[in-house]
Structures are given as structure tokens and as C-alpha cells.
JSON list of C-alpha atoms in Angstrom, two decimals:
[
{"chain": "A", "resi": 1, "resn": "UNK", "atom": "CA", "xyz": [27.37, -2.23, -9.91]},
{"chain": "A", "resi": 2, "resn": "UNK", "atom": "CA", "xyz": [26.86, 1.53, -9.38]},
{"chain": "A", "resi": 3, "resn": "UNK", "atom": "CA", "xyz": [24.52, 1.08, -5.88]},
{"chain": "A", "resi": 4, "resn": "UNK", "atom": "CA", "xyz": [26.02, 2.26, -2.63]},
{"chain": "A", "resi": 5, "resn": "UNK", "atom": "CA", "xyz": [27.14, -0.24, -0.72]},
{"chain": "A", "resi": 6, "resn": "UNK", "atom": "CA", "xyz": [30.36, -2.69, -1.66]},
{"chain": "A", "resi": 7, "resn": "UNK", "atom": "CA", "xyz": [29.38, -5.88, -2.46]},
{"chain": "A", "resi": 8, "resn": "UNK", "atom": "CA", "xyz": [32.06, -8.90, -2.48]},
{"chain": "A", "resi": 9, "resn": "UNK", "atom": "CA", "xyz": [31.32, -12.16, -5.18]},
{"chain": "A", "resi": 10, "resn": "UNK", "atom": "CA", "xyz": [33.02, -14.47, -5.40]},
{"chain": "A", "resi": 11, "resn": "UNK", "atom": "CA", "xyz": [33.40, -14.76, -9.27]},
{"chain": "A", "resi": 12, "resn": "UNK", "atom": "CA", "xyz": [32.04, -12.64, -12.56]},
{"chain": "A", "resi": 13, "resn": "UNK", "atom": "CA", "xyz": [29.18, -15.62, -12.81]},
{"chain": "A", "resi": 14, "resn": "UNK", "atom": "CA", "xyz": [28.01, -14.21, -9.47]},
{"chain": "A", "resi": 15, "resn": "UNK", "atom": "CA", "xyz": [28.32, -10.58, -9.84]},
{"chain": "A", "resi": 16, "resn": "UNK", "atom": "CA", "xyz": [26.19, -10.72, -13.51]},
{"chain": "A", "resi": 17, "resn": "UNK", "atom": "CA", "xyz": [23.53, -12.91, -11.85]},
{"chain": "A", "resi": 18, "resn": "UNK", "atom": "CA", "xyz": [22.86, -10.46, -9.19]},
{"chain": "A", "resi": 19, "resn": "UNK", "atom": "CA", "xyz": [22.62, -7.66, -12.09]},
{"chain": "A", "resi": 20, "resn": "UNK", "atom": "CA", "xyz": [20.20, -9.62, -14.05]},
{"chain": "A", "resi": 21, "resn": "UNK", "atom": "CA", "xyz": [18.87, -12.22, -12.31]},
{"chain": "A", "resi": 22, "resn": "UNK", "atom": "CA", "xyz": [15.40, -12.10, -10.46]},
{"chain": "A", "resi": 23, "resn": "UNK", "atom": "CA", "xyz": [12.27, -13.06, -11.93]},
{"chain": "A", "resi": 24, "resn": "UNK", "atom": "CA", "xyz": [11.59, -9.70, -13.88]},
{"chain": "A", "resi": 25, "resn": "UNK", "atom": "CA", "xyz": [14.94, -8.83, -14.97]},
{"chain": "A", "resi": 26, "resn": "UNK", "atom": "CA", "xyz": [15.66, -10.78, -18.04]},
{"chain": "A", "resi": 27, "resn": "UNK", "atom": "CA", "xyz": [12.15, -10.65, -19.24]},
{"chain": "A", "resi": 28, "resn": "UNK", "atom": "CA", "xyz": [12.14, -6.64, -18.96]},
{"chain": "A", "resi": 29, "resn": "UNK", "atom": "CA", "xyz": [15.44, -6.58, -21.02]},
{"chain": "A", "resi": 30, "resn": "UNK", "atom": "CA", "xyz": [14.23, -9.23, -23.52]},
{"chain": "A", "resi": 31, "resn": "UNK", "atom": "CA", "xyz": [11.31, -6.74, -24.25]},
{"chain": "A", "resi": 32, "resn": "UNK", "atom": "CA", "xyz": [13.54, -3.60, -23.95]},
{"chain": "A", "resi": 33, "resn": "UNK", "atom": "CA", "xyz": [15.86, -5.43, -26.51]},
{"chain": "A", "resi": 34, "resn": "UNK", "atom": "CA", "xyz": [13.65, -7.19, -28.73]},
{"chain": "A", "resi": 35, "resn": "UNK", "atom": "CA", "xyz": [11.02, -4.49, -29.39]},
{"chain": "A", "resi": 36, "resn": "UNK", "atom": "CA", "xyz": [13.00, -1.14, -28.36]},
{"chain": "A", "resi": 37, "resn": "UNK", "atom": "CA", "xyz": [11.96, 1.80, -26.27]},
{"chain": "A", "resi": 38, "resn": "UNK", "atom": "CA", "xyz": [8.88, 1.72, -24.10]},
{"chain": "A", "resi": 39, "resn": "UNK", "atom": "CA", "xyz": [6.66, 3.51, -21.39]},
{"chain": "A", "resi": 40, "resn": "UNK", "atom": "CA", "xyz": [6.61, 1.90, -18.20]},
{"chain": "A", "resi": 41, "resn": "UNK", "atom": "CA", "xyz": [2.71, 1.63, -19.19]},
{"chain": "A", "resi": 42, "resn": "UNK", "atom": "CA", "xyz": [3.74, -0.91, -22.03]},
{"chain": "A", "resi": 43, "resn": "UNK", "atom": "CA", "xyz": [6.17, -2.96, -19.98]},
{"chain": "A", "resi": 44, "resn": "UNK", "atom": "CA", "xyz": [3.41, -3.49, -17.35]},
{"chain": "A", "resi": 45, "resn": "UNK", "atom": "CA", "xyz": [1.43, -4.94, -20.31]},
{"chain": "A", "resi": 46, "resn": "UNK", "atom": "CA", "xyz": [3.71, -6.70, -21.71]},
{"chain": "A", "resi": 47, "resn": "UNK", "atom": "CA", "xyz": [4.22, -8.68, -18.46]},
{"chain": "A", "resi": 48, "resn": "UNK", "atom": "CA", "xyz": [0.65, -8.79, -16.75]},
{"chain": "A", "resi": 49, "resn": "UNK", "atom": "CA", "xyz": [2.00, -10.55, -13.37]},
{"chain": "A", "resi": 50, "resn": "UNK", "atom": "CA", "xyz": [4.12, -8.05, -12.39]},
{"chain": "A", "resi": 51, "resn": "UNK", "atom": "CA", "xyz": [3.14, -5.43, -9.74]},
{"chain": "A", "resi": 52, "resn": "UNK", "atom": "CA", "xyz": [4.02, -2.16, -10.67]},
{"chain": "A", "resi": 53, "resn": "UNK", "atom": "CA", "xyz": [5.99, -1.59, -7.51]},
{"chain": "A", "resi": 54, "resn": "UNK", "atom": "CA", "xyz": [7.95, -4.39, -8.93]},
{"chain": "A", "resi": 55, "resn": "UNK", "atom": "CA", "xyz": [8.22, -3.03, -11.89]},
{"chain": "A", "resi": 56, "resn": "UNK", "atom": "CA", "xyz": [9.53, -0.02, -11.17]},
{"chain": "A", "resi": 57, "resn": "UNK", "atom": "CA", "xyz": [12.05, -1.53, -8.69]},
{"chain": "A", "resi": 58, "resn": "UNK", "atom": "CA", "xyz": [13.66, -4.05, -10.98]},
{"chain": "A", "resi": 59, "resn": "UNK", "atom": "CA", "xyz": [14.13, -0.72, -13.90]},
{"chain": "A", "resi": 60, "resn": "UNK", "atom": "CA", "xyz": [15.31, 1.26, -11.23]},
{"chain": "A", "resi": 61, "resn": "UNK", "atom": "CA", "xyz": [18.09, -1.63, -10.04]},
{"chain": "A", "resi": 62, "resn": "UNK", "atom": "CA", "xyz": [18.68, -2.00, -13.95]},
{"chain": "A", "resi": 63, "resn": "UNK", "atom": "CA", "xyz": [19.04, 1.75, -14.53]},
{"chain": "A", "resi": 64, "resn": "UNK", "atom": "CA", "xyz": [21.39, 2.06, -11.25]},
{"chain": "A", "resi": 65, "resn": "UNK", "atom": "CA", "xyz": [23.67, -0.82, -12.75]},
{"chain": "A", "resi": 66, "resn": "UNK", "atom": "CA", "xyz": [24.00, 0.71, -16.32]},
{"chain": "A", "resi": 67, "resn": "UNK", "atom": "CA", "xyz": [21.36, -1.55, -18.30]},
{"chain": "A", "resi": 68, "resn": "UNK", "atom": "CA", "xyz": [18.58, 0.95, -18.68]},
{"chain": "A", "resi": 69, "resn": "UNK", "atom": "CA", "xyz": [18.51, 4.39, -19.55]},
{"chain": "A", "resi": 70, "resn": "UNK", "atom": "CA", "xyz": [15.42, 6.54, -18.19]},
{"chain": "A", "resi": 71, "resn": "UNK", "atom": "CA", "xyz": [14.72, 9.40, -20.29]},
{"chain": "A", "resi": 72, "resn": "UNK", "atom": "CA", "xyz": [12.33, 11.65, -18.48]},
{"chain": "A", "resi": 73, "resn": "UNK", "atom": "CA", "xyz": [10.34, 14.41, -20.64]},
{"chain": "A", "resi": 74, "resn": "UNK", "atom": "CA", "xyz": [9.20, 17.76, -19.38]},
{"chain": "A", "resi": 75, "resn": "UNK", "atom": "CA", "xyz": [6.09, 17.76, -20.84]},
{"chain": "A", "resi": 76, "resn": "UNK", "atom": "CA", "xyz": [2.35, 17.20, -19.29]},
{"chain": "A", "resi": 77, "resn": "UNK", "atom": "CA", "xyz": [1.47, 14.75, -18.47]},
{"chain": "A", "resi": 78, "resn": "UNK", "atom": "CA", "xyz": [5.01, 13.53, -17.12]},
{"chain": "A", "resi": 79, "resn": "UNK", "atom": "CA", "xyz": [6.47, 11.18, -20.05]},
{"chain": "A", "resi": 80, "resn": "UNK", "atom": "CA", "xyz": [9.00, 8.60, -19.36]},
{"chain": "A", "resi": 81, "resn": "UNK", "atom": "CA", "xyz": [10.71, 5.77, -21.14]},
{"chain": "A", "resi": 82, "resn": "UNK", "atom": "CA", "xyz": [12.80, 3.30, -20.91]},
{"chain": "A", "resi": 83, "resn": "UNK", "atom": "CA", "xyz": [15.59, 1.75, -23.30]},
{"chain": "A", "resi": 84, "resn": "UNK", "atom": "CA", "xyz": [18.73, -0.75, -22.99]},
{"chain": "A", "resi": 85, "resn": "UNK", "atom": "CA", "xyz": [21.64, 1.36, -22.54]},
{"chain": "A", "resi": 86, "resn": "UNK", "atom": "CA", "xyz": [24.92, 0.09, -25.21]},
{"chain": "A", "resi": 87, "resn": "UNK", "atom": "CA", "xyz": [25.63, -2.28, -22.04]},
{"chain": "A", "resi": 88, "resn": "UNK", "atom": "CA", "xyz": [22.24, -3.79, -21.74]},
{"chain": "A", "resi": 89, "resn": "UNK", "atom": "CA", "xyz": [22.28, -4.44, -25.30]},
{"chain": "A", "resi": 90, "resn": "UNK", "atom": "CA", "xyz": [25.62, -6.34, -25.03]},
{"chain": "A", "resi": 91, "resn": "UNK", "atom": "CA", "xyz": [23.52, -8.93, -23.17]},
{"chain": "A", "resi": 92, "resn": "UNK", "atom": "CA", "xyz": [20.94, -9.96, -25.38]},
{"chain": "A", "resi": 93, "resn": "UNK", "atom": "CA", "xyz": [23.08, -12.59, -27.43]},
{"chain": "A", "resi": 94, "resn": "UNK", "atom": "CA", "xyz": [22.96, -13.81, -23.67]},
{"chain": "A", "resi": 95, "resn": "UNK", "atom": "CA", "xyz": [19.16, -13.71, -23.64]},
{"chain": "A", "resi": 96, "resn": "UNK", "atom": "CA", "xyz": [19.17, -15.09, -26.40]},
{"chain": "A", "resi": 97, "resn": "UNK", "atom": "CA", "xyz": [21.07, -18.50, -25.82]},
{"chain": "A", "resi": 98, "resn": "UNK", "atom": "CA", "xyz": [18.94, -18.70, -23.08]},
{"chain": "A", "resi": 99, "resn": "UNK", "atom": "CA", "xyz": [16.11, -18.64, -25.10]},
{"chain": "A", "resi": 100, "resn": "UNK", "atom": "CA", "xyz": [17.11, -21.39, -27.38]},
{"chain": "A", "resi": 101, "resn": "UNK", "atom": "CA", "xyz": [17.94, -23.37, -24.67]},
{"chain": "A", "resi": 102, "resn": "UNK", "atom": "CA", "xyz": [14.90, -23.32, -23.14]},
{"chain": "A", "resi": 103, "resn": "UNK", "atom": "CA", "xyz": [12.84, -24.34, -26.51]},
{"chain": "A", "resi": 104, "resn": "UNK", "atom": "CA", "xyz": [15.36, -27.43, -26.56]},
{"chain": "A", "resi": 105, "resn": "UNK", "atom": "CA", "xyz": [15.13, -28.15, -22.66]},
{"chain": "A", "resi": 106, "resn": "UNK", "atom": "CA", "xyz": [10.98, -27.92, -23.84]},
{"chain": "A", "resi": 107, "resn": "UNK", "atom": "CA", "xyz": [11.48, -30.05, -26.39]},
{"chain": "A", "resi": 108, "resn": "UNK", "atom": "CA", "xyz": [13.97, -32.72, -25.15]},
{"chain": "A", "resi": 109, "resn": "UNK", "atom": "CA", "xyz": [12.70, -33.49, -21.17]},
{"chain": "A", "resi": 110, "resn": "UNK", "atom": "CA", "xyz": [9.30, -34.35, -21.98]},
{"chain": "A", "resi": 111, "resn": "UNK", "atom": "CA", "xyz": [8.17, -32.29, -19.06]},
{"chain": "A", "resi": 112, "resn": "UNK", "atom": "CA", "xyz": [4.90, -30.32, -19.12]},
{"chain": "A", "resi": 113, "resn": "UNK", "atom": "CA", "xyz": [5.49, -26.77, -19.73]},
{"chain": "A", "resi": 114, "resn": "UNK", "atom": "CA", "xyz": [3.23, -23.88, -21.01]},
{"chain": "A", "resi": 115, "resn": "UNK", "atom": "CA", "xyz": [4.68, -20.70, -22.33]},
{"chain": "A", "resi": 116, "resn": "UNK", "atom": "CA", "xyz": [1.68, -17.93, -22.50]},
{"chain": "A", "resi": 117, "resn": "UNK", "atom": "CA", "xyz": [1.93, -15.51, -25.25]},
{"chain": "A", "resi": 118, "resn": "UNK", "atom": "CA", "xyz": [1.58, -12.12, -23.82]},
{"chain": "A", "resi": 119, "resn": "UNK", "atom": "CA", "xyz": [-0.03, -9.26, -25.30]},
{"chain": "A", "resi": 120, "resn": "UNK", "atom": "CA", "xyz": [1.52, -6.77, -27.94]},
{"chain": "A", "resi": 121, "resn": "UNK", "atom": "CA", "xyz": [2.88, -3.56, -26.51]},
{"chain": "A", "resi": 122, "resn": "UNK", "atom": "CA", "xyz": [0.94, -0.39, -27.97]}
]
């Protein structure tokens, strides 16, 4: 974790949940990873309930801890995106176990659950 202040875990399991856990987090790197570089104007559509004060503070904690990379253009209007750096990629086999897991937990509890679709990024 590259922010200021020394944190102390007390195992790995901890210390990679506070990188990616959250609500946001994973779902931000799912997109990043499944679908590649975008504008911080396609993440926000790609997941309509977050604010974009959110948004912008979950890439910013991924960027700090070497999962994002934020390339900023000098042109006009300001362009920025956003991609999974070679470490953020490393934990998409991760995303997707999770994933699978989910479909099964779905399909084997019984329990209610409805997964929106969310629209395509553009």
C-alpha cells in the first residue's frame, strides 16, 4: 500500500481486502479488466449507483495502491483514462472465482437474488 500512513494487518487476507474491498472496488476492476481502458465518464455508466465523488475516490485509492494507472492527456478538453496496471490485472483470475462462485451460491441457496444488467460502456 503506497498511502502515507503505516498500516499494521494482521495477515496478507487482511491487507488485500483493504486494497480491494469496498463496494466499488471489485466492480471498477472487473470493468477495467474485462472491457479495458475507459474514461471516468464510462465507468460512471457502467455503474449507475455510484456517486461520482465515489468514484473518483475508490480510482484514486486504486491508483495510490498500484491497481490503476491514470493517464492524463494534455489536450482540450482535459482527457483522462483509466486502465489496470500489470498488478491489477494479476487479480482478475481472483475476480473471477468470485464470479463463479456467486452464479453457484445463486444457483444452489435458493435465495432470491437479482443481478441487473448494466448498460454498455461507449
Amino acid at each position: 500500500m503506497s498511502r502515507n500512513t503505516e498500516k499494521v494487518f494482521n495477515c496478507e487476507k487482511e491487507l488485500t481486502l483493504s486494497i480491494i474491498g469496498g463496494k466499488w472496488k471489485m466492480i471498477i476492476m472487473w470493468h477495467l479488466g474485462k472491457e479495458g481502458t475507459k474514461r471516468f465518464s464510462q465507468l460512471k455508466a457502467l455503474i449507475p449507483d455510484i456517486t461520482q465523488r465515489m468514484l473518483t475516490t475508490q480510482l484514486r485509492e486504486l491508483e495510490e495502491d498500484g491497481i490503476v494507472d491514470r493517464v492524463v492527456y494534455p489536450v482540450v478538453p482535459p482527457k483522462v483514462e483509466y486502465s489496470l496496471t500489470t498488478r491489477g490485472q494479476s487479480l482478475i483470475p481472483i475476480l473471477d472465482l468470485m464470479y463463479e462462485w456467486g452464479k453457484e451460491y445463486i444457483a444452489e441457496s435458493g435465495q432470491a437474488v437479482t443481478i441487473r444488467n448494466v448498460p454498455e460502456a461507449k
